[in-house]
Coordinates of C-alpha atoms and ligand atoms in Angstrom, one line a residue:
M1 CA 0.0 0.0 0.0
S2 CA 1.4 3.4 -0.9
T3 CA 1.9 6.1 1.6
V4 CA -0.7 8.3 -0.3
M5 CA -3.4 5.6 0.1
D6 CA -2.3 5.2 3.7
V7 CA -3.0 8.9 4.4
Q8 CA -6.3 8.9 2.5
E9 CA -7.5 5.8 4.1
R10 CA -6.7 7.0 7.6
R11 CA -8.4 10.3 7.0
K12 CA -11.5 8.5 5.7
Y13 CA -11.5 6.1 8.6
I14 CA -11.4 9.0 11.0
Q15 CA -13.9 11.2 9.3
Q16 CA -16.5 8.4 9.0
F17 CA -16.1 6.9 12.4
K18 CA -19.4 6.9 14.2
V19 CA -19.5 6.1 17.9
N20 CA -23.2 4.8 17.8
S21 CA -22.3 2.2 15.3
V22 CA -20.3 0.4 17.9
A23 CA -21.8 1.7 21.2
E24 CA -25.0 0.4 22.6
N25 CA -24.5 1.8 26.0
G26 CA -25.2 5.5 25.6
Y27 CA -21.8 6.8 24.6
K28 CA -22.2 9.6 22.0
R29 CA -18.9 11.4 21.8
I30 CA -15.2 10.4 21.9
L31 CA -13.3 12.8 24.0
I32 CA -9.6 12.6 23.3
Q33 CA -8.0 14.2 26.4
L34 CA -4.5 15.6 26.0
F35 CA -2.4 16.0 29.1
G36 CA 1.2 16.3 30.0
L37 CA 3.9 18.7 31.2
M38 CA 3.6 22.4 30.4
G39 CA 5.0 23.4 27.0
H40 CA 5.3 19.8 25.6
G41 CA 3.1 20.4 22.6
K42 CA -0.5 19.7 23.5
S43 CA -2.0 22.8 21.9
S44 CA 0.2 22.3 18.8
L45 CA -0.9 18.7 18.5
I46 CA -4.5 19.9 18.3
N47 CA -3.7 22.5 15.7
S48 CA -1.8 19.9 13.7
C49 CA -4.6 17.4 13.8
I50 CA -7.2 19.9 12.7
Y51 CA -4.9 21.0 9.9
T52 CA -4.1 17.5 8.8
L53 CA -7.8 16.4 8.8
G54 CA -9.0 19.4 6.8
D55 CA -8.3 21.1 3.5
K56 CA -7.7 24.6 4.7
E57 CA -4.5 26.6 5.2
Y58 CA -2.6 26.2 8.5
E59 CA -4.3 28.2 11.2
M60 CA -3.4 28.4 14.9
K61 CA -6.9 27.6 16.2
V62 CA -5.4 26.9 19.6
E63 CA -3.0 29.4 21.1
A64 CA 0.4 27.6 21.6
S65 CA 2.8 28.7 24.4
G66 CA 4.7 31.7 23.3
S67 CA 8.1 33.1 24.0
D68 CA 6.3 35.3 26.6
G69 CA 5.9 32.2 28.8
S70 CA 2.1 32.0 28.3
H71 CA 0.5 28.7 28.9
T72 CA -2.9 27.1 28.4
T73 CA -5.0 27.4 31.5
E74 CA -8.5 26.5 30.3
R75 CA -9.8 23.1 29.4
I76 CA -11.0 24.0 25.9
T77 CA -12.7 21.5 23.6
Y78 CA -12.1 21.3 19.9
Q79 CA -14.3 19.4 17.6
L80 CA -12.4 17.3 15.0
T81 CA -15.3 15.5 13.4
E82 CA -19.0 15.0 14.2
C83 CA -18.3 12.6 17.0
I84 CA -14.6 13.2 17.9
T85 CA -13.6 16.1 20.2
M86 CA -10.1 16.9 21.6
V87 CA -9.6 18.5 25.0
D88 CA -6.6 20.7 25.6
N89 CA -6.1 20.1 29.3
R90 CA -4.0 22.5 31.5
G91 CA -0.4 21.3 31.6
F92 CA 1.3 20.5 34.8
Q93 CA 4.6 21.6 36.1
Y94 CA 6.1 18.6 37.8
M95 CA 5.7 14.8 37.8
A96 CA 4.5 14.8 41.4
D97 CA 1.6 13.4 43.4
N98 CA 0.2 16.8 44.2
E99 CA -0.4 17.5 40.5
F100 CA -1.6 13.9 39.7
G101 CA -4.8 14.2 41.7
Q102 CA -5.9 17.2 39.6
V103 CA -4.9 15.6 36.4
Y104 CA -7.0 12.5 37.3
A105 CA -10.0 14.8 38.0
Q106 CA -9.5 16.3 34.5
L107 CA -9.1 13.0 32.8
G108 CA -12.2 11.5 34.5
N109 CA -14.2 14.6 33.4
F110 CA -14.8 15.6 37.1
F111 CA -13.8 19.2 36.2
P112 CA -16.0 21.2 33.8
L113 CA -15.1 21.6 30.2
N114 CA -14.4 25.0 28.6
Q115 CA -13.6 26.6 31.9
K116 CA -10.4 27.9 33.5
V117 CA -8.6 25.3 35.6
E118 CA -7.4 26.6 39.0
W119 CA -4.9 24.1 40.5
K120 CA -6.4 23.3 43.9
K121 CA -3.9 22.2 46.5
D122 CA -6.4 21.8 49.3
F123 CA -8.2 18.4 49.7
V124 CA -11.5 19.9 50.8
E125 CA -11.7 22.4 47.9
L126 CA -10.8 19.7 45.4
M127 CA -13.3 17.3 46.8
S128 CA -16.1 19.9 46.8
K129 CA -15.3 20.6 43.1
V130 CA -15.6 16.9 42.3
E131 CA -18.9 16.7 44.2
D132 CA -20.2 19.7 42.2
S133 CA -19.7 17.6 39.0
D134 CA -22.5 15.3 40.3
A135 CA -25.0 17.9 39.4
T136 CA -24.4 17.3 35.7
P137 CA -22.8 13.8 35.5
N138 CA -21.5 13.0 32.0
Y139 CA -22.3 9.5 30.8
S140 CA -22.1 10.1 27.1
D141 CA -18.3 10.8 26.6
F142 CA -16.0 8.0 25.9
I143 CA -12.6 9.1 27.1
V144 CA -9.2 8.4 25.5
P145 CA -6.2 9.8 27.4
I146 CA -3.2 10.9 25.4
F147 CA 0.0 11.8 27.2
V148 CA 1.9 14.4 25.2
H149 CA 5.7 14.5 25.8
S150 CA 8.5 16.3 24.0
A151 CA 11.1 14.0 22.6
K152 CA 13.6 16.8 23.2
S153 CA 13.4 16.2 26.9
V154 CA 15.5 13.6 28.7
M155 CA 13.8 11.3 31.2
S156 CA 15.7 9.8 34.1
D157 CA 14.9 6.4 35.6
T158 CA 13.4 8.1 38.6
E159 CA 11.1 10.2 36.4
I160 CA 10.1 7.1 34.4
S161 CA 9.2 5.3 37.6
S162 CA 7.0 8.2 38.7
V163 CA 5.3 8.2 35.2
K164 CA 4.7 4.5 35.7
T165 CA 2.8 5.1 39.0
F166 CA 1.0 8.1 37.4
F167 CA -0.1 6.0 34.4
S168 CA -1.4 3.3 36.6
G169 CA -3.7 5.9 38.2
C170 CA -4.7 7.1 34.7
K171 CA -5.7 3.6 33.9
N172 CA -7.9 3.6 37.0
M173 CA -9.5 6.9 35.9
T174 CA -10.2 6.0 32.2
G175 CA -9.9 2.2 32.0
V176 CA -6.9 2.2 29.8
Y177 CA -3.2 3.1 29.8
P178 CA -2.7 6.5 28.0
I179 CA -1.4 6.6 24.4
V180 CA 2.0 8.3 24.5
V181 CA 2.6 10.9 21.8
L182 CA 6.2 12.1 21.6
T183 CA 6.3 15.5 19.9
H184 CA 9.4 17.3 18.5
R185 CA 10.3 14.0 16.7
L186 CA 13.0 15.7 14.7
S187 CA 14.8 17.0 17.8
K188 CA 14.8 13.7 19.7
T189 CA 17.8 13.5 22.0
D190 CA 17.4 10.1 23.7
S191 CA 17.1 7.2 21.1
N192 CA 15.9 5.0 24.0
L193 CA 12.9 7.2 25.0
E194 CA 10.3 4.9 23.5
G195 CA 11.9 1.9 25.3
K196 CA 11.7 3.9 28.6
F197 CA 8.0 4.7 28.0
R198 CA 7.3 1.0 27.3
R199 CA 8.4 0.3 30.9
T200 CA 5.5 2.5 32.2
G201 CA 2.8 0.1 30.9
A202 CA 2.0 2.3 27.9
E203 CA 1.0 0.1 25.0
Q204 CA 1.0 2.7 22.2
I205 CA 3.9 5.1 21.7
L206 CA 3.8 7.3 18.7
E207 CA 6.1 10.1 17.4
V208 CA 5.1 13.2 15.6
E209 CA 6.5 16.5 14.4
N210 CA 3.8 19.1 15.1
Y211 CA 3.1 21.8 12.5
T212 CA 3.8 25.2 13.8
G213 CA 3.3 28.8 12.7
R214 CA 6.8 28.7 11.2
D215 CA 6.8 25.2 9.7
N216 CA 3.6 24.0 8.2
I217 CA 4.1 22.6 4.7
K218 CA 2.1 19.4 4.6
T219 CA 4.2 16.3 3.9
R220 CA 2.9 12.8 3.6
G221 CA 5.0 11.4 6.4
R222 CA 3.9 14.1 8.8
C223 CA 0.3 13.8 7.9
S224 CA 0.5 10.0 8.2
D225 CA 2.1 10.2 11.7
L226 CA -0.5 12.7 12.9
L227 CA -3.5 10.8 11.5
A228 CA -2.0 7.6 13.1
V229 CA -2.5 9.3 16.5
I230 CA -6.3 9.7 16.0
E231 CA -6.6 6.4 14.2
N232 CA -5.0 4.5 17.1
A233 CA -7.2 6.3 19.6
L234 CA -10.3 5.2 17.6
R235 CA -9.2 1.5 17.3
D236 CA -8.7 1.6 21.0
V237 CA -12.2 3.0 21.5
K238 CA -13.7 0.3 19.2
F239 CA -12.1 -2.4 21.2
R240 CA -13.2 -1.0 24.5
I241 CA -16.7 -0.1 23.6
E242 CA -17.3 -3.6 22.3
Q243 CA -16.6 -4.8 25.8
N244 CA -19.9 -3.2 26.8
W245 CA -19.0 -1.0 29.7
N246 CA -21.7 0.5 31.9
P247 CA -21.0 4.3 32.0
V248 CA -22.8 4.7 35.3
T249 CA -20.8 2.1 37.2
E250 CA -17.6 3.2 35.5
R251 CA -18.1 6.7 36.8
I252 CA -18.8 5.5 40.4
K253 CA -15.6 3.4 40.3
R254 CA -13.5 6.3 39.0
K255 CA -14.9 8.7 41.6
K256 CA -14.1 6.3 44.4
F257 CA -10.5 5.9 43.1
L258 CA -10.1 9.7 42.8
L259 CA -11.5 10.5 46.3
K260 CA -9.3 7.8 47.8
F261 CA -6.2 9.1 46.0
M262 CA -6.8 12.7 47.1
H263 CA -7.6 11.6 50.7
D264 CA -4.4 9.4 50.9
F265 CA -2.4 12.3 49.5
A266 CA -3.8 14.8 52.0
I267 CA -3.1 12.3 54.9
A268 CA 0.5 11.8 53.6
E269 CA 1.0 15.6 53.4
K270 CA -0.3 16.0 57.0
E271 CA 2.1 13.3 58.2
K272 CA 5.0 14.9 56.4
E273 CA 4.1 18.2 58.0
A274 CA 3.9 16.6 61.5
V275 CA 7.3 15.0 61.0
K276 CA 8.7 18.3 59.9
K277 CA 7.3 20.0 63.1
V278 CA 8.8 17.3 65.4
Q279 CA 12.2 17.7 63.6
E280 CA 12.1 21.5 64.0
A281 CA 11.2 21.2 67.7
R282 CA 14.1 18.8 68.3
R283 CA 16.5 21.1 66.4
N284 CA 15.3 24.1 68.5
E285 CA 15.7 22.1 71.7
Y286 CA 19.2 21.0 70.7
N287 CA 20.2 24.6 69.9
R288 CA 18.8 25.8 73.2
L289 CA 20.7 23.2 75.2
K290 CA 23.9 23.8 73.3
E291 CA 23.6 27.5 74.0
K292 CA 22.9 26.8 77.7
A293 CA 25.9 24.5 78.0
S294 CA 28.1 27.0 76.3
N295 CA 26.9 29.8 78.7
M296 CA 27.6 27.6 81.7
W297 CA 31.1 26.8 80.4
F298 CA 31.9 30.5 80.0
A299 CA 30.5 31.2 83.4
R300 CA 32.8 28.5 85.0
F301 CA 35.9 29.3 83.0
P302 CA 35.6 33.0 82.1
E303 CA 39.3 33.1 81.1
F304 CA 38.4 31.0 77.9
Ligands
GTP401 N1 9.5 22.1 16.2 C1 8.5 21.8 16.9 N2 7.9 22.7 17.8 C2 6.9 22.3 18.5 C3 6.3 21.0 18.5 N3 5.3 20.9 19.4 C4 5.2 22.1 19.9 N4 6.1 22.9 19.5 C5 6.4 24.3 19.9 O1 6.7 24.3 21.3 C6 6.0 25.3 22.0 C7 5.1 24.8 23.1 O2 4.0 24.1 22.4 P1 2.5 24.1 23.0 O3 1.7 23.4 21.9 O4 2.1 25.5 23.3 O5 2.7 23.3 24.3 P2 1.5 23.0 25.4 O6 1.8 21.6 25.9 O7 0.2 23.3 24.9 O8 2.0 24.0 26.5 P3 1.1 24.5 27.8 O9 -0.2 25.1 27.3 O10 2.0 25.5 28.4 O11 0.9 23.4 28.7 C8 5.4 26.2 20.9 O12 6.3 27.2 20.6 C9 5.2 25.3 19.7 O13 5.3 25.9 18.5 C10 6.9 20.0 17.6 O14 6.6 18.9 17.4 N5 8.0 20.5 16.8
MG402 MG1 -1.2 24.7 25.5

C-alpha cells in the first residue's frame, strides 16, 4: 500500500467513524483528552490534527505557548469530526503526586469543560469541586487519554518510575493506559525514549513532528504520523466499547478511586508536616541546650 493511500485511508476512517455504530451503552462522543507537562506540545498537536484532517491553510486555532511564557490554563474542547472532540487540558509543572490528583480529575471529566482550571492544593476544595460535578454527570463521553511528551526532553529512571505510577492511576480513571505521543520527533535527544516509556505500561507510543506557525508545509510522512494518533485512539475506542462498559458504574468506580487518591495524598501531606514540626522542635531544643551548655562553660571558665 502506498503512503498516499495510507494517508487517505486514515483520513476517511477517522472522518467516517461513528460512535453509535459500535456503542449500545449511551456513549455519544469520543473525548480525546490531551495531558502532560507544560510546553510539551498539547495545543500544537490539536492545531496539527485539525490542519491534517481538513483542507484549509494552516491556522493556529489553539494558542500555543509563546516566548512570553504564556500557557494554556483553560480546558477547551475542539471538535475534530461529528463525534470526535479533543480536549486541551491544562499542563502540569512537575511529575509529582500533588499534580496527579488534579490531572486524574480532569481525565475523568470531574472538572467542567471549557472553563479555567485553577490548581487546587487543598483536599476539601478539590473534593467539593468533584462533588459539584455530580449535578451534571456525564455518561455520554468515551474518554481516550493521550499523554503528550516532548522527545527533546531527557527522562531519568526516577522520572520514568514516577510516570509508571502516574499511568497506573490514569488507567484507573479511564480504564486504559494512556497513548503516549512524543512531539518534536525531529529534535529527539534520547534514542531509547520509546523503550523507557514502554516500561510505564503504555502500549502505544507514537512520534510526531507538530506543525507550527513557522513550519507547516504538509508532507505525507507528517500527515500520516498525525493521523495515526487519532486512528490508534479510535481503534482503542472500538475495542473497549465492544466490551460493553456500563457508563454509570464506571463513573462511580472512578470517583471512588479519585477520592481515595486525594484523601491518601492529604493524609501523607499532613504526616510529612507533622514529622517536619517534630524535627524542627528537636532542632530548636538541641540549639537551646547547646547555648545553655556554652553559657555555663563560660560562666565557670571565664578566662576562655
Ligand atoms: N518544532 C516543533 N515545535 C513544537 C512541536 N510541538 C510544539 N512545538 C512548539 O513548542 C512550544 C510549546 O508548544 P505548545 O503546543 O504550546 O505546548 P503545550 O503543551 O500546549 O503548553 P502549555 O499550554 O503551556 O501546557 C510552541 O512554541 C510550539 O510551536 C513540535 O513537534 N515540533
Ligand atoms: Mg497549551
